[in-house]
């Protein structure tokens, strides 16, 4: 068995080789807040879907190594067609994004003409191409408010995010019945149990959680919103209602505060597929690459650009 020192030396060597190759390839490494700790620690930027999209649209790097899931790498390709977008493990997907196809969305539009379609960024590029405007968990309310109140809204694919938006905007929103298998599994019973064990803790929930869980939340936030919140709070304990990868940046940012997972079983297997070895291999081979083809990209870009244009509204 390898000693702890040998393991640490190997880890350092891997990290050094990655940083060297990032420099040589004029590449940046973006990581979602759910990624493994060692991946987040080596990233140029960690963030939620909105922050990562904005960074991808602004960087002058030639290569983006995207440590997240497939739709996130596609969004980077939509925004930066001239850059090489690497997703170190190509089958890191998002089960929620796969719950609606472009064909199903086209049929919905035929069924109800005149719909304004808002798609969560957790969708494929093909679905974005059939979409009027995208949103993320961080800007969903502003995006809904940006739509003319006389027009009917249809949201895809997350029924929970749609119901949250409906409640907080007062708009009559129709929606697709998709969901995130990880967040949708968090129950009211489980939250009540953790709350009674930590009565002083604030409960922060992600809007992908079911409506009953969101009703119990003190704050509903995107992943980066959750990371920012304890900085401005007197509270010392927080129950975290999202994927457990976020506990790493939270504990790092606030070592004197306590973060309790609402359910330690909230683990997104897809978000854990990428490790340092996969990143190194991707940088060496400049593969696997995610590239959204021209015509789909053009149409999808319209929906993403419209979202980015209202981010300060
Ligand atoms: P955020 O945009 O809040 O990081 O969420 C992305 C996601 O996939 C949540 O499950
Ligand atoms: Fe998709 Fe849920 Fe995983 Fe986020 S946590 S990537 S929504 S399956």
Short mmCIF file of C-alpha atoms and ligand atoms in Angstrom, two decimals:
data_model
loop_
_atom_site.label_atom_id
_atom_site.label_comp_id
_atom_site.label_asym_id
_atom_site.label_seq_id
_atom_site.Cartn_x
_atom_site.Cartn_y
_atom_site.Cartn_z
CA UNK A 1 0.00 0.00 0.00
CA UNK A 2 1.23 3.52 -0.85
CA UNK A 3 2.19 5.74 2.08
CA UNK A 4 0.43 9.06 2.63
CA UNK A 5 3.63 10.90 1.61
CA UNK A 6 3.84 9.05 -1.71
CA UNK A 7 0.17 9.80 -2.41
CA UNK A 8 0.68 13.50 -1.61
CA UNK A 9 3.78 13.65 -3.84
CA UNK A 10 1.88 12.03 -6.73
CA UNK A 11 -0.99 14.46 -6.27
CA UNK A 12 1.34 17.43 -6.29
CA UNK A 13 3.10 16.11 -9.39
CA UNK A 14 -0.26 15.66 -11.18
CA UNK A 15 -1.32 19.19 -10.25
CA UNK A 16 2.01 20.65 -11.41
CA UNK A 17 1.75 18.85 -14.76
CA UNK A 18 -1.81 20.09 -15.23
CA UNK A 19 -0.84 23.69 -14.44
CA UNK A 20 2.14 23.47 -16.85
CA UNK A 21 -0.02 22.09 -19.64
CA UNK A 22 -2.74 24.68 -19.02
CA UNK A 23 -0.07 27.33 -19.53
CA UNK A 24 1.40 25.69 -22.65
CA UNK A 25 -2.03 25.20 -24.25
CA UNK A 26 -3.20 28.74 -23.38
CA UNK A 27 -6.05 27.06 -21.58
CA UNK A 28 -8.23 27.83 -18.58
CA UNK A 29 -9.91 25.35 -16.30
CA UNK A 30 -13.48 26.06 -15.23
CA UNK A 31 -15.12 23.92 -12.54
CA UNK A 32 -18.67 23.72 -11.27
CA UNK A 33 -19.25 24.03 -7.53
CA UNK A 34 -20.18 20.32 -7.32
CA UNK A 35 -16.89 19.03 -8.73
CA UNK A 36 -14.50 16.92 -6.63
CA UNK A 37 -12.46 19.00 -4.14
CA UNK A 38 -9.13 18.39 -5.91
CA UNK A 39 -10.65 19.56 -9.21
CA UNK A 40 -12.13 22.72 -7.65
CA UNK A 41 -8.79 23.42 -5.96
CA UNK A 42 -6.88 23.48 -9.22
CA UNK A 43 -9.47 25.44 -11.26
CA UNK A 44 -8.98 29.01 -12.51
CA UNK A 45 -12.61 29.64 -11.67
CA UNK A 46 -15.26 27.72 -9.77
CA UNK A 47 -18.84 28.83 -10.06
CA UNK A 48 -22.49 28.20 -10.77
CA UNK A 49 -23.83 27.73 -14.29
CA UNK A 50 -24.33 31.46 -14.84
CA UNK A 51 -20.85 32.47 -13.69
CA UNK A 52 -19.22 29.75 -15.77
CA UNK A 53 -21.17 30.82 -18.88
CA UNK A 54 -20.15 34.44 -18.37
CA UNK A 55 -16.51 33.50 -17.85
CA UNK A 56 -16.57 31.30 -20.98
CA UNK A 57 -17.99 34.21 -22.99
CA UNK A 58 -15.26 36.59 -21.79
CA UNK A 59 -12.03 34.61 -21.70
CA UNK A 60 -9.32 35.06 -24.31
CA UNK A 61 -7.90 31.58 -23.60
CA UNK A 62 -7.70 29.32 -26.66
CA UNK A 63 -8.84 26.19 -24.84
CA UNK A 64 -11.43 25.79 -22.09
CA UNK A 65 -11.23 22.67 -19.95
CA UNK A 66 -14.75 22.37 -18.61
CA UNK A 67 -15.10 20.35 -15.43
CA UNK A 68 -18.82 19.97 -15.14
CA UNK A 69 -21.41 18.14 -17.20
CA UNK A 70 -22.09 17.98 -20.93
CA UNK A 71 -24.65 20.80 -21.23
CA UNK A 72 -22.20 23.19 -19.55
CA UNK A 73 -19.45 22.38 -22.08
CA UNK A 74 -22.02 22.81 -24.87
CA UNK A 75 -22.94 26.25 -23.50
CA UNK A 76 -19.26 27.20 -23.61
CA UNK A 77 -19.07 25.97 -27.23
CA UNK A 78 -22.21 27.96 -28.11
CA UNK A 79 -20.63 31.12 -26.70
CA UNK A 80 -17.10 30.52 -27.98
CA UNK A 81 -17.18 28.73 -31.35
CA UNK A 82 -13.53 29.56 -32.04
CA UNK A 83 -12.24 27.95 -28.88
CA UNK A 84 -11.59 24.32 -28.17
CA UNK A 85 -13.90 23.12 -25.39
CA UNK A 86 -12.69 20.02 -23.59
CA UNK A 87 -14.95 17.93 -21.35
CA UNK A 88 -12.46 15.50 -19.77
CA UNK A 89 -15.09 12.75 -19.42
CA UNK A 90 -17.48 12.91 -22.35
CA UNK A 91 -20.27 10.91 -20.76
CA UNK A 92 -20.57 13.21 -17.74
CA UNK A 93 -24.18 14.16 -18.47
CA UNK A 94 -27.15 15.68 -16.68
CA UNK A 95 -30.10 13.28 -16.37
CA UNK A 96 -32.49 16.24 -16.07
CA UNK A 97 -31.21 17.78 -19.32
CA UNK A 98 -31.96 14.49 -21.06
CA UNK A 99 -35.61 14.53 -19.92
CA UNK A 100 -36.73 16.65 -22.88
CA UNK A 101 -35.76 16.44 -26.55
CA UNK A 102 -35.91 19.13 -29.22
CA UNK A 103 -38.62 17.10 -30.99
CA UNK A 104 -40.78 17.03 -27.83
CA UNK A 105 -40.39 20.78 -27.41
CA UNK A 106 -41.30 21.41 -31.07
CA UNK A 107 -44.45 19.32 -30.58
CA UNK A 108 -45.36 21.35 -27.49
CA UNK A 109 -44.99 24.56 -29.50
CA UNK A 110 -47.29 23.15 -32.19
CA UNK A 111 -49.84 22.15 -29.54
CA UNK A 112 -49.89 25.63 -27.95
CA UNK A 113 -48.96 28.29 -30.53
CA UNK A 114 -47.45 31.57 -29.32
CA UNK A 115 -45.57 30.13 -26.33
CA UNK A 116 -42.52 31.91 -25.00
CA UNK A 117 -40.16 29.10 -24.09
CA UNK A 118 -37.76 29.59 -21.20
CA UNK A 119 -35.24 26.77 -20.90
CA UNK A 120 -33.06 26.18 -17.92
CA UNK A 121 -29.41 26.01 -19.05
CA UNK A 122 -29.61 22.35 -17.98
CA UNK A 123 -30.78 21.43 -21.50
CA UNK A 124 -29.10 20.13 -24.63
CA UNK A 125 -27.96 22.55 -27.33
CA UNK A 126 -30.74 21.18 -29.58
CA UNK A 127 -33.36 22.13 -26.97
CA UNK A 128 -31.77 25.57 -26.53
CA UNK A 129 -32.07 26.00 -30.30
CA UNK A 130 -35.88 25.68 -29.90
CA UNK A 131 -35.90 28.10 -26.95
CA UNK A 132 -36.63 31.83 -26.73
CA UNK A 133 -34.53 32.58 -23.68
CA UNK A 134 -32.42 30.55 -21.27
CA UNK A 135 -32.22 30.95 -17.51
CA UNK A 136 -30.16 29.58 -14.65
CA UNK A 137 -30.99 29.04 -11.00
CA UNK A 138 -29.39 32.45 -10.32
CA UNK A 139 -31.46 34.55 -12.72
CA UNK A 140 -34.72 32.67 -13.29
CA UNK A 141 -36.87 35.37 -11.65
CA UNK A 142 -35.32 38.21 -13.70
CA UNK A 143 -35.70 36.14 -16.88
CA UNK A 144 -39.41 35.50 -16.23
CA UNK A 145 -39.93 39.21 -15.49
CA UNK A 146 -38.26 40.08 -18.80
CA UNK A 147 -41.07 38.36 -20.73
CA UNK A 148 -44.05 40.48 -21.82
CA UNK A 149 -46.80 39.70 -19.23
CA UNK A 150 -49.40 39.20 -21.97
CA UNK A 151 -47.50 36.23 -23.42
CA UNK A 152 -47.83 32.60 -22.26
CA UNK A 153 -44.67 31.12 -20.75
CA UNK A 154 -43.57 27.51 -21.00
CA UNK A 155 -40.57 26.40 -18.94
CA UNK A 156 -38.34 23.41 -19.57
CA UNK A 157 -37.23 20.98 -18.28
CA UNK A 158 -37.45 21.44 -14.48
CA UNK A 159 -40.93 21.38 -12.96
CA UNK A 160 -39.55 22.45 -9.57
CA UNK A 161 -37.69 25.49 -10.89
CA UNK A 162 -40.80 26.41 -12.90
CA UNK A 163 -43.08 26.19 -9.85
CA UNK A 164 -40.60 28.25 -7.84
CA UNK A 165 -40.56 30.91 -10.60
CA UNK A 166 -44.35 30.84 -10.80
CA UNK A 167 -44.71 31.42 -7.07
CA UNK A 168 -42.20 34.26 -6.95
CA UNK A 169 -43.29 36.16 -10.05
CA UNK A 170 -47.04 35.59 -9.88
CA UNK A 171 -46.91 34.62 -13.58
CA UNK A 172 -48.97 31.80 -14.99
CA UNK A 173 -46.23 29.43 -16.11
CA UNK A 174 -46.77 26.13 -17.89
CA UNK A 175 -43.93 23.66 -17.60
CA UNK A 176 -42.38 20.34 -18.63
CA UNK A 177 -42.43 17.63 -15.97
CA UNK A 178 -38.66 17.10 -15.76
CA UNK A 179 -36.64 17.14 -12.56
CA UNK A 180 -33.16 16.64 -11.13
CA UNK A 181 -33.10 13.15 -9.63
CA UNK A 182 -30.76 14.34 -6.88
CA UNK A 183 -32.65 17.45 -5.71
CA UNK A 184 -36.09 16.02 -6.33
CA UNK A 185 -35.33 13.23 -3.86
CA UNK A 186 -34.92 15.59 -0.92
CA UNK A 187 -38.02 15.19 1.25
CA UNK A 188 -39.83 17.40 3.74
CA UNK A 189 -39.46 14.63 6.35
CA UNK A 190 -35.68 14.53 5.89
CA UNK A 191 -35.38 18.35 6.14
CA UNK A 192 -37.53 18.42 9.29
CA UNK A 193 -35.34 15.71 10.84
CA UNK A 194 -32.09 17.64 10.17
CA UNK A 195 -33.70 20.90 11.30
CA UNK A 196 -34.75 19.42 14.61
CA UNK A 197 -31.16 18.19 15.16
CA UNK A 198 -29.80 21.69 14.33
CA UNK A 199 -32.48 24.15 15.45
CA UNK A 200 -30.22 27.21 15.10
CA UNK A 201 -29.15 26.48 11.55
CA UNK A 202 -30.40 28.40 8.51
CA UNK A 203 -31.72 26.13 5.78
CA UNK A 204 -30.48 27.04 2.28
CA UNK A 205 -32.10 25.21 -0.63
CA UNK A 206 -31.51 25.03 -4.37
CA UNK A 207 -34.57 25.82 -6.52
CA UNK A 208 -34.38 22.35 -8.09
CA UNK A 209 -35.79 20.97 -4.79
CA UNK A 210 -39.51 20.13 -4.62
CA UNK A 211 -41.96 22.92 -3.63
CA UNK A 212 -42.63 21.46 -0.12
CA UNK A 213 -38.89 21.54 0.65
CA UNK A 214 -38.54 25.10 -0.70
CA UNK A 215 -41.33 26.21 1.62
CA UNK A 216 -39.15 25.18 4.56
CA UNK A 217 -36.12 27.09 3.26
CA UNK A 218 -34.84 30.29 4.83
CA UNK A 219 -33.18 31.13 1.52
CA UNK A 220 -33.44 29.68 -1.99
CA UNK A 221 -30.20 30.16 -3.91
CA UNK A 222 -28.08 29.01 -6.84
CA UNK A 223 -24.93 27.16 -5.79
CA UNK A 224 -22.80 30.34 -5.86
CA UNK A 225 -25.59 32.22 -4.09
CA UNK A 226 -25.29 29.66 -1.29
CA UNK A 227 -21.52 30.11 -1.15
CA UNK A 228 -21.86 33.90 -0.88
CA UNK A 229 -24.62 33.93 1.74
CA UNK A 230 -22.78 32.91 4.95
CA UNK A 231 -20.35 35.83 4.41
CA UNK A 232 -23.11 38.30 5.18
CA UNK A 233 -24.83 36.28 7.89
CA UNK A 234 -24.43 36.21 11.67
CA UNK A 235 -25.49 32.57 11.68
CA UNK A 236 -22.88 29.94 12.42
CA UNK A 237 -24.75 26.85 11.21
CA UNK A 238 -26.29 26.16 7.81
CA UNK A 239 -28.21 23.19 6.48
CA UNK A 240 -27.36 22.83 2.80
CA UNK A 241 -30.08 21.59 0.46
CA UNK A 242 -28.10 20.79 -2.63
CA UNK A 243 -25.46 18.43 -4.02
CA UNK A 244 -22.83 17.73 -1.37
CA UNK A 245 -19.85 18.82 -3.54
CA UNK A 246 -20.66 22.36 -2.44
CA UNK A 247 -19.63 21.57 1.14
CA UNK A 248 -15.98 21.81 0.06
CA UNK A 249 -16.01 25.49 -1.09
CA UNK A 250 -18.30 26.39 1.82
CA UNK A 251 -16.00 24.90 4.46
CA UNK A 252 -12.98 26.43 2.75
CA UNK A 253 -14.52 29.90 2.64
CA UNK A 254 -15.88 29.81 6.22
CA UNK A 255 -13.72 27.51 8.36
CA UNK A 256 -15.38 28.78 11.55
CA UNK A 257 -18.94 27.93 10.41
CA UNK A 258 -20.71 24.58 10.31
CA UNK A 259 -22.32 23.24 7.14
CA UNK A 260 -24.64 20.27 7.45
CA UNK A 261 -25.89 18.43 4.36
CA UNK A 262 -29.70 18.29 4.26
CA UNK A 263 -29.18 14.75 3.01
CA UNK A 264 -25.68 13.27 2.71
CA UNK A 265 -27.00 11.07 -0.11
CA UNK A 266 -27.38 14.07 -2.45
CA UNK A 267 -24.49 13.13 -4.74
CA UNK A 268 -24.56 13.68 -8.50
CA UNK A 269 -22.51 10.80 -9.93
CA UNK A 270 -22.05 12.65 -13.22
CA UNK A 271 -20.49 15.63 -11.45
CA UNK A 272 -17.89 13.30 -9.88
CA UNK A 273 -16.71 11.60 -13.08
CA UNK A 274 -13.85 14.01 -13.75
CA UNK A 275 -10.63 13.59 -11.78
CA UNK A 276 -7.12 15.01 -12.11
CA UNK A 277 -5.93 12.14 -14.33
CA UNK A 278 -8.78 12.76 -16.78
CA UNK A 279 -7.94 16.48 -16.85
CA UNK A 280 -4.28 15.74 -17.56
CA UNK A 281 -5.17 13.31 -20.36
CA UNK A 282 -7.61 15.83 -21.90
CA UNK A 283 -4.93 18.51 -21.92
CA UNK A 284 -2.32 16.17 -23.43
CA UNK A 285 -4.60 14.88 -26.20
CA UNK A 286 -6.80 17.97 -26.63
CA UNK A 287 -9.69 15.50 -26.45
CA UNK A 288 -12.58 14.80 -25.75
CA UNK A 289 -13.87 17.92 -27.40
CA UNK A 290 -17.44 19.24 -27.29
CA UNK A 291 -18.42 21.30 -30.33
CA UNK A 292 -21.97 22.35 -31.12
CA UNK A 293 -22.56 22.30 -34.89
CA UNK A 294 -23.16 25.59 -36.77
CA UNK A 295 -26.89 25.87 -37.38
CA UNK A 296 -27.91 24.57 -33.92
CA UNK A 297 -25.27 26.77 -32.33
CA UNK A 298 -26.56 29.91 -34.02
CA UNK A 299 -30.13 29.35 -32.82
CA UNK A 300 -29.09 28.22 -29.33
CA UNK A 301 -26.82 31.24 -29.02
CA UNK A 302 -29.79 33.56 -29.45
CA UNK A 303 -31.42 32.05 -26.35
CA UNK A 304 -28.23 32.18 -24.28
CA UNK A 305 -27.37 35.74 -25.42
CA UNK A 306 -30.85 36.98 -24.52
CA UNK A 307 -30.30 35.59 -21.01
CA UNK A 308 -26.86 37.15 -20.66
CA UNK A 309 -28.19 40.50 -21.88
CA UNK A 310 -30.62 40.75 -18.97
CA UNK A 311 -28.28 39.59 -16.24
CA UNK A 312 -28.12 43.05 -14.69
CA UNK A 313 -31.88 43.74 -14.93
P1 LIG B 1 -26.23 26.13 -10.36
O1 LIG B 1 -26.37 26.92 -11.60
O2 LIG B 1 -26.98 26.70 -9.19
O3 LIG B 1 -24.79 25.91 -10.02
O4 LIG B 1 -26.89 24.70 -10.59
C1 LIG B 1 -26.50 23.83 -11.60
C2 LIG B 1 -26.96 22.47 -11.37
O5 LIG B 1 -26.77 21.58 -12.16
C3 LIG B 1 -27.68 22.22 -10.14
O6 LIG B 1 -27.99 20.89 -10.02
FE1 LIG B 2 -28.13 17.57 -13.49
FE2 LIG B 2 -29.02 17.33 -11.00
FE3 LIG B 2 -26.55 16.56 -11.56
FE4 LIG B 2 -27.23 19.18 -11.53
S1 LIG B 2 -27.20 17.77 -9.80
S2 LIG B 2 -26.01 18.13 -13.09
S3 LIG B 2 -29.33 19.08 -12.36
S4 LIG B 2 -28.46 15.67 -12.37
#
